[in-house]
mmCIF file of C-alpha atoms in Angstrom:
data_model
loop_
_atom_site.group_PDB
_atom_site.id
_atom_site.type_symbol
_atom_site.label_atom_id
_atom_site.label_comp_id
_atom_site.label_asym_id
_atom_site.label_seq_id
_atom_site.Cartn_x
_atom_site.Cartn_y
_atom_site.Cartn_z
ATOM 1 C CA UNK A 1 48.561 86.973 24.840
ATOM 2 C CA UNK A 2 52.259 87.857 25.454
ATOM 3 C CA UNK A 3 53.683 85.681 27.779
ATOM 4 C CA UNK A 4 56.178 87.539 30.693
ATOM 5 C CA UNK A 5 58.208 86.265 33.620
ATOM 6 C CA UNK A 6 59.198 88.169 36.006
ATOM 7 C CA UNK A 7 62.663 87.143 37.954
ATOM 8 C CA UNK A 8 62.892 88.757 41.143
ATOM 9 C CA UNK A 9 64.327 88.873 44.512
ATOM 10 C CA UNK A 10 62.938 91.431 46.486
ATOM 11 C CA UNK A 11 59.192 90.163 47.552
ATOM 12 C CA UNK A 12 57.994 93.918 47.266
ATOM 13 C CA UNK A 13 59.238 94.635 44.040
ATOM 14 C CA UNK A 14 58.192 91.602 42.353
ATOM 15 C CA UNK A 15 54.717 91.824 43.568
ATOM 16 C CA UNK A 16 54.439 96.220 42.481
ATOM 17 C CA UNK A 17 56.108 95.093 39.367
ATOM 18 C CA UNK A 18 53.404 92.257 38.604
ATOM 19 C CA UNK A 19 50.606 94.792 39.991
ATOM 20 C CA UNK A 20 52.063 97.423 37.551
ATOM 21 C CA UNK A 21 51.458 95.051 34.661
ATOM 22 C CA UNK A 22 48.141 93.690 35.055
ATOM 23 C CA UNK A 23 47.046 97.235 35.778
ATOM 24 C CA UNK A 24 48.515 98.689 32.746
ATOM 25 C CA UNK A 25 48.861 95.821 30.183
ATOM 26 C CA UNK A 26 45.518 94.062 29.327
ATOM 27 C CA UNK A 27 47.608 91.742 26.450
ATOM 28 C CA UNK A 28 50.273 90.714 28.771
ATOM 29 C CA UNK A 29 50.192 87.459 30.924
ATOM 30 C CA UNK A 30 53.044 86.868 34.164
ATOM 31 C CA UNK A 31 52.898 82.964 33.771
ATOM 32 C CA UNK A 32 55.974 82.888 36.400
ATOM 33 C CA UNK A 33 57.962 84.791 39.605
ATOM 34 C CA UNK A 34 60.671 83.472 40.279
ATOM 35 C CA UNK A 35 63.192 84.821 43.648
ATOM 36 C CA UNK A 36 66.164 82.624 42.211
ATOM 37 C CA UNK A 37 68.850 81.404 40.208
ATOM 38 C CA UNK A 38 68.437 77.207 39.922
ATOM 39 C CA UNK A 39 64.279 77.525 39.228
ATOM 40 C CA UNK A 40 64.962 80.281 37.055
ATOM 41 C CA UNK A 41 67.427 78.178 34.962
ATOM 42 C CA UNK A 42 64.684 74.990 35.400
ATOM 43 C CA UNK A 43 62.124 76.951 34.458
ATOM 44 C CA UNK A 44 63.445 78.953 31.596
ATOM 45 C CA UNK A 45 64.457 75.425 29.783
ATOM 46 C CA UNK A 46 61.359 73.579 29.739
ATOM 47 C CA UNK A 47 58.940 77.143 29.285
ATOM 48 C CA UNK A 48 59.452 79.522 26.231
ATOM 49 C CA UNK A 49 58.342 83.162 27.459
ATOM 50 C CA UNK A 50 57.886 86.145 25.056
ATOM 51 C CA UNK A 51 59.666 88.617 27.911
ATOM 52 C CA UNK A 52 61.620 88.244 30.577
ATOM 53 C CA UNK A 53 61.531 91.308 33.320
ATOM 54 C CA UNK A 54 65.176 90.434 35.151
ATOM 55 C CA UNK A 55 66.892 91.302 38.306
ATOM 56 C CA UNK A 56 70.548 91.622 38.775
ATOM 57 C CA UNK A 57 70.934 90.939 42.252
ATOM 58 C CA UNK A 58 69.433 87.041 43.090
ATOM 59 C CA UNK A 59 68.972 84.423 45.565
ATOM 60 C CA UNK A 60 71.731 81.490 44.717
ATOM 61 C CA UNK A 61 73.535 84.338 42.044
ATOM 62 C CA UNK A 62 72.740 87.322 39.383
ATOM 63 C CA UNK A 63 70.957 87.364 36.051
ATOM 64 C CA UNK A 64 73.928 86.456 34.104
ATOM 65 C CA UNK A 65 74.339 82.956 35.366
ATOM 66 C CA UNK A 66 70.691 82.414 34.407
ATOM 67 C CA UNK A 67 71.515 83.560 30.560
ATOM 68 C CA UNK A 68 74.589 81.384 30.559
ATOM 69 C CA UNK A 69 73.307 78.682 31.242
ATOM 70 C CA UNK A 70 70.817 78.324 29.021
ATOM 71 C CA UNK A 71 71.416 77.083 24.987
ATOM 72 C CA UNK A 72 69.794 79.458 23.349
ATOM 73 C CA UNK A 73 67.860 82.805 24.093
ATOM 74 C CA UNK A 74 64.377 83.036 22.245
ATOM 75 C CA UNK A 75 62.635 85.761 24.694
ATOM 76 C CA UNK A 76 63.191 89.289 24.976
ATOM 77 C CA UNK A 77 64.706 91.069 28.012
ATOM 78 C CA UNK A 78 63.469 93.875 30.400
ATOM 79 C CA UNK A 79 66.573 94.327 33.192
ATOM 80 C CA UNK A 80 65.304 95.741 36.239
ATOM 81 C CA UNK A 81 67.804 96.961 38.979
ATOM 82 C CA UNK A 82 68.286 99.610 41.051
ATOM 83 C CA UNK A 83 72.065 99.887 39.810
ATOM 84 C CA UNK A 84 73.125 100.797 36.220
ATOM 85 C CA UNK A 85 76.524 99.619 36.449
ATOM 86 C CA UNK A 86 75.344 96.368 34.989
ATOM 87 C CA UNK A 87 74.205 97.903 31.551
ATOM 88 C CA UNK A 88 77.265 97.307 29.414
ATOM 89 C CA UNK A 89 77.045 93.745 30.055
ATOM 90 C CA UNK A 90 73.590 93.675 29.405
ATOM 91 C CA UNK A 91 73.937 94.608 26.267
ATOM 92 C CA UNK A 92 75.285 91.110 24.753
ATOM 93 C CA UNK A 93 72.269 89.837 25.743
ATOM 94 C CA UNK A 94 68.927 90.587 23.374
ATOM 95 C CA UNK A 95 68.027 93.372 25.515
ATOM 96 C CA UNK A 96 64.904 95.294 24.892
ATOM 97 C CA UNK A 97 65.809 97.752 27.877
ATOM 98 C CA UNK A 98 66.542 98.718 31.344
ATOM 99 C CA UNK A 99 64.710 99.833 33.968
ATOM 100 C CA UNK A 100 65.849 101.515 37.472
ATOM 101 C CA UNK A 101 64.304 100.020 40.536
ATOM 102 C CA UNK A 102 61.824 101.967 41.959
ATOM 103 C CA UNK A 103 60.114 101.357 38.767
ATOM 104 C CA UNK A 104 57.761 104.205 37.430
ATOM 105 C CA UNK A 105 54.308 103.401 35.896
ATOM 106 C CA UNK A 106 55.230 105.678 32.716
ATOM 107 C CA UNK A 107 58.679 104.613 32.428
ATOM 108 C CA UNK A 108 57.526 100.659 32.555
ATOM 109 C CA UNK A 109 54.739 101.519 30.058
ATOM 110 C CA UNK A 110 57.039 103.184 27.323
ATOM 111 C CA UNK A 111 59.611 100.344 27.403
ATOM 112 C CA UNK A 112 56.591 97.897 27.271
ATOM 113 C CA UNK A 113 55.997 99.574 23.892
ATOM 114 C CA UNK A 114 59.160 99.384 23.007
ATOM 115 C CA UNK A 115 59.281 95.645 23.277
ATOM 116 C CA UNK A 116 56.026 95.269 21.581
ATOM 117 C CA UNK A 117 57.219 97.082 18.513
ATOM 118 C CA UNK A 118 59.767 94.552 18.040
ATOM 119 C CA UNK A 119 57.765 91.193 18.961
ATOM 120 C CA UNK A 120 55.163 92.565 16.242
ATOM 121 C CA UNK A 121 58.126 92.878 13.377
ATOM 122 C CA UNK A 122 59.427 89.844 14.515
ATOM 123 C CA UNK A 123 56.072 87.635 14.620
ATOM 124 C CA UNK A 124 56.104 89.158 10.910
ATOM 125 C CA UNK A 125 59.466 88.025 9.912
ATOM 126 C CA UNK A 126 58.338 84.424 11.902
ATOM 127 C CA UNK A 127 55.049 84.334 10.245
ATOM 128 C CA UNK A 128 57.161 84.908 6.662
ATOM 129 C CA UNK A 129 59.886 82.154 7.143
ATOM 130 C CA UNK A 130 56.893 79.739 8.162
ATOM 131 C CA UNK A 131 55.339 80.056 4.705
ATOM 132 C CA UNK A 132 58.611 79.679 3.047
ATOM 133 C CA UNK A 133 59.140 76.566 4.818
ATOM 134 C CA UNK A 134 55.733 75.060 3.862
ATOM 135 C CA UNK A 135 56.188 76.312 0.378
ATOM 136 C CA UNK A 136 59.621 75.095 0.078
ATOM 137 C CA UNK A 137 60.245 72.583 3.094
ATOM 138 C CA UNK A 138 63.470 70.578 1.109
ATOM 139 C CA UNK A 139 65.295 73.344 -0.103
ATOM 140 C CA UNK A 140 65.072 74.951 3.211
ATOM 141 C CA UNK A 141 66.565 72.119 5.135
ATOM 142 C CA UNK A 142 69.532 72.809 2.982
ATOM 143 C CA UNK A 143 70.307 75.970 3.962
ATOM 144 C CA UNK A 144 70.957 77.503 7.844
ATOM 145 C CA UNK A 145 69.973 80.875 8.793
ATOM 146 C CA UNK A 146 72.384 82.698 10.788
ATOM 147 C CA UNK A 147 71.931 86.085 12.831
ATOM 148 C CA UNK A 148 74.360 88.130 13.755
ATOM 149 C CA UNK A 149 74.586 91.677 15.479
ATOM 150 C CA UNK A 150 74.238 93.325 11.882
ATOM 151 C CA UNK A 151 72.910 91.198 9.579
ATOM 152 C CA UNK A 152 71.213 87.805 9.054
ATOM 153 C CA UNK A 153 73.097 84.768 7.057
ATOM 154 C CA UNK A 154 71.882 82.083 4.724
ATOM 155 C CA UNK A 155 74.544 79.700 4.046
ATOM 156 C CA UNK A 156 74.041 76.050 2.465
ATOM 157 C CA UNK A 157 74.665 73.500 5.090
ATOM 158 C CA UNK A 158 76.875 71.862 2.375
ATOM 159 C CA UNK A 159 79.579 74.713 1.995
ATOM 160 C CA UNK A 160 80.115 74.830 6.062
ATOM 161 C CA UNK A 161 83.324 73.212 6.835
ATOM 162 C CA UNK A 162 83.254 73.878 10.695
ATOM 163 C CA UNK A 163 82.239 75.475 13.324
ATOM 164 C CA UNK A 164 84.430 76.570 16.365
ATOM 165 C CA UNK A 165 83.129 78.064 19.854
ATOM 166 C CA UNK A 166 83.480 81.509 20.857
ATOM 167 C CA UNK A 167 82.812 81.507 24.353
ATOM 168 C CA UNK A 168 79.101 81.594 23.940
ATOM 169 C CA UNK A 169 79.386 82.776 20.049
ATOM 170 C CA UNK A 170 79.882 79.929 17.591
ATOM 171 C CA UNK A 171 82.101 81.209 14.167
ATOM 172 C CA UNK A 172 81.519 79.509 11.086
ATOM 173 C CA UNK A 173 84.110 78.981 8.698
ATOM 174 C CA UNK A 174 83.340 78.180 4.439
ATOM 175 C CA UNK A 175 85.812 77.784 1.856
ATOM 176 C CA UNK A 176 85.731 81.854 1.681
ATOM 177 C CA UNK A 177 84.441 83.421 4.639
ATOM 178 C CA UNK A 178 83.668 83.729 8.176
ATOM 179 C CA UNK A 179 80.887 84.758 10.436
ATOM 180 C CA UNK A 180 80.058 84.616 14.077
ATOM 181 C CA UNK A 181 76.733 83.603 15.382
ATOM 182 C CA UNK A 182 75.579 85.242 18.889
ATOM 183 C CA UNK A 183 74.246 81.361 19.367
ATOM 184 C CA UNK A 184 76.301 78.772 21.270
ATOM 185 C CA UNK A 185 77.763 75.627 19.492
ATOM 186 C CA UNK A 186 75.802 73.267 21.233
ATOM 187 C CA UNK A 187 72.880 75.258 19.575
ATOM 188 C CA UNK A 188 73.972 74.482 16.305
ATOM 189 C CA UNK A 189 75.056 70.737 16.958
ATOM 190 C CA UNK A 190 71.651 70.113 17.753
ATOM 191 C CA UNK A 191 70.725 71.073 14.334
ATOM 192 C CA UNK A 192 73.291 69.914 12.124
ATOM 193 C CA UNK A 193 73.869 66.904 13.755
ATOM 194 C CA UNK A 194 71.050 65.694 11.646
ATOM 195 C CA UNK A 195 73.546 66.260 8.605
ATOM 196 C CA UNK A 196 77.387 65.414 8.350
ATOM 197 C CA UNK A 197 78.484 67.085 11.110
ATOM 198 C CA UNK A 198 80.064 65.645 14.657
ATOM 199 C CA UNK A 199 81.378 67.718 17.830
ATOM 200 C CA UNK A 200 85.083 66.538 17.738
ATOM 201 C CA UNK A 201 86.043 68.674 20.571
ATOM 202 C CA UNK A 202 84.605 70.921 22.987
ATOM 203 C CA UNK A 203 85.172 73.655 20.721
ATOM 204 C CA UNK A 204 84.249 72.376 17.321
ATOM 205 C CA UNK A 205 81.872 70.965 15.170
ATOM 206 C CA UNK A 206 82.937 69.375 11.847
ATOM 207 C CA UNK A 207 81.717 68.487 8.166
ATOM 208 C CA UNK A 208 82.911 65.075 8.310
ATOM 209 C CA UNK A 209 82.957 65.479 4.136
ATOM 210 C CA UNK A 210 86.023 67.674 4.789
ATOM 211 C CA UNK A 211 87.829 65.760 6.541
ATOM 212 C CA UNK A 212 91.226 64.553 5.359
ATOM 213 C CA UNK A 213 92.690 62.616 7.511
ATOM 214 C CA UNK A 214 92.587 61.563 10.810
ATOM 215 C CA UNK A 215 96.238 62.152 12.950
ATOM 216 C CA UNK A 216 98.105 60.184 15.094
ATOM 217 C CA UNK A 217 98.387 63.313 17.204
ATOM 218 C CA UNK A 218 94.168 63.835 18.080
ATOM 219 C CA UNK A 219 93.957 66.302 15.220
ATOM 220 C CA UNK A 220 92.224 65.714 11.792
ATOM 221 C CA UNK A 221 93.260 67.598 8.719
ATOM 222 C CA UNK A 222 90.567 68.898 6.551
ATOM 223 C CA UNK A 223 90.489 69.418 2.869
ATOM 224 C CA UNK A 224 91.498 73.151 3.278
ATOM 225 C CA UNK A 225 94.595 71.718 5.578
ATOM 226 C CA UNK A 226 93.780 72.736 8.770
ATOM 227 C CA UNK A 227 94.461 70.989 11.867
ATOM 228 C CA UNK A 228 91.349 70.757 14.499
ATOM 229 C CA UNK A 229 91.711 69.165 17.705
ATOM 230 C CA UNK A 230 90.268 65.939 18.263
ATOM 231 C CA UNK A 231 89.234 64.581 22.229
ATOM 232 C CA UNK A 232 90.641 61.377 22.951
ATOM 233 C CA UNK A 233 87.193 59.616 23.259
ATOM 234 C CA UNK A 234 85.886 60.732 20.127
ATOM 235 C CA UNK A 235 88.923 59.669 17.925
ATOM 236 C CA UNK A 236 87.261 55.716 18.036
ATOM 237 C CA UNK A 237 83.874 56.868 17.293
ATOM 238 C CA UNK A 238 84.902 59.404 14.800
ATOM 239 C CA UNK A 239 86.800 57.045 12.821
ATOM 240 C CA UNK A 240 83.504 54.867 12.375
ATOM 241 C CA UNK A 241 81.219 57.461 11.621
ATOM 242 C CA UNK A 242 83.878 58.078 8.338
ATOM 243 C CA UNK A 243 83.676 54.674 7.158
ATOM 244 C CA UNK A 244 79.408 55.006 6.968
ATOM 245 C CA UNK A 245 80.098 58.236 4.945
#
């Protein structure tokens, strides 16, 4: 079963739209309605839906405080409004559509589709990289996949010198390139945290192996002679973490 939420304000709306649903889509389960902002963040960080149908307009804020704050974004999203001047920002987010409030059974069914065409490719793709990684589990943990709006990036964790924050894009920066990451940094700390890498500031993540030297001045000089900003209360702990290396 596909797992949906529906995030909605209006009591009438939410209750047609989850009526419209269990009519219409047999393989489709609403595991949640939510009416605002601070459950919807709660909910959305412990649960993992497949979809999300998503009002602008809600109690305690709008939609886009709800995507904010959250680390990462695994689940699809329907928006469902009844104004389209919110559809250029929408589109940053991994929108499968949009859908004018009132909603019509035909239109709701045909973007429904939509989104299943994509979850199917991607439970492919998923169902791929899952038997690469029990072929291959080692040689996978040296490598990090990265997606971006055009293409998808394998780089070995080894050749990443840093990472810097991009609002809520992370850029990573090798010896010869760079590419940006729709994911957050905090995202990626969480993963390569596990390797040689430490958040020295708010807005970057290091390779401590290229690290040069640490400044009087909270910066540290890498190999490739940049200067990266170092927070005052990490400049102790930093300087420790070196002397394990």
């Amino acid at each position: 079963m596909i797992k949906a939420v529906i995030i909605e304000d209006e009591y009438n709306a939410m209750n047609t739209l989850d009526k419209l649903i269990g009519y219409t889509q047999k393989d489709i389960e609403v595991i949640a309605k939510i009416d605002n902002v601070v459950e919807a963040i709660a909910f959305l960080k412990k649960q993992t839906p497949d979809l999300i149908f998503l009002d602008i307009d809600l109690i305690g804020g709008n939609a886009f405080q709800i995507l904010e704050a959250l680390d990462s974004i695994s689940f699809k999203l329907i928006f469902t409004t009844a104004y389209d001047e919110f559809a250029i920002k929408a589109i940053k987010f991994d929108t499968i559509d949009y859908l004018l409030k009132p909603i019509d059974s035909d239109e709701l069914t045909a973007c429904i589709d939509r989104f299943k065409e994509v979850f199917k490719k991607e439970q492919v793709y998923k169902n791929a990289l899952d038997k690469v990684s029990e072929i291959n589990e080692k040689e996978i943990q040296k490598t990090l996949l990265i997606k971006t709006a055009d293409a998808q990036y394998f780089l070995e964790i080894k050749e990443i010198i840093r990472c810097q924050s991009d609002g809520s894009y992370t850029i990573f920066h090798t010896a010869d390139r760079k590419i940006m990451s729709a994911r957050n940094l905090k995202y990626y700390e969480n993963i390569l945290s596990e390797h040689t890498f430490v958040r020295v500031h708010q807005s970057h993540l290091v390779n401590m192996k290229y690290i040069k030297t640490i400044n009087t001045n909270n910066t540290v000089c890498l190999t490739n002679n940049e200067k990266i900003p170092v927070a005052t209360r990490k400049k102790s702990y930093l300087k420790q973490l070196l002397k394990s290396l």
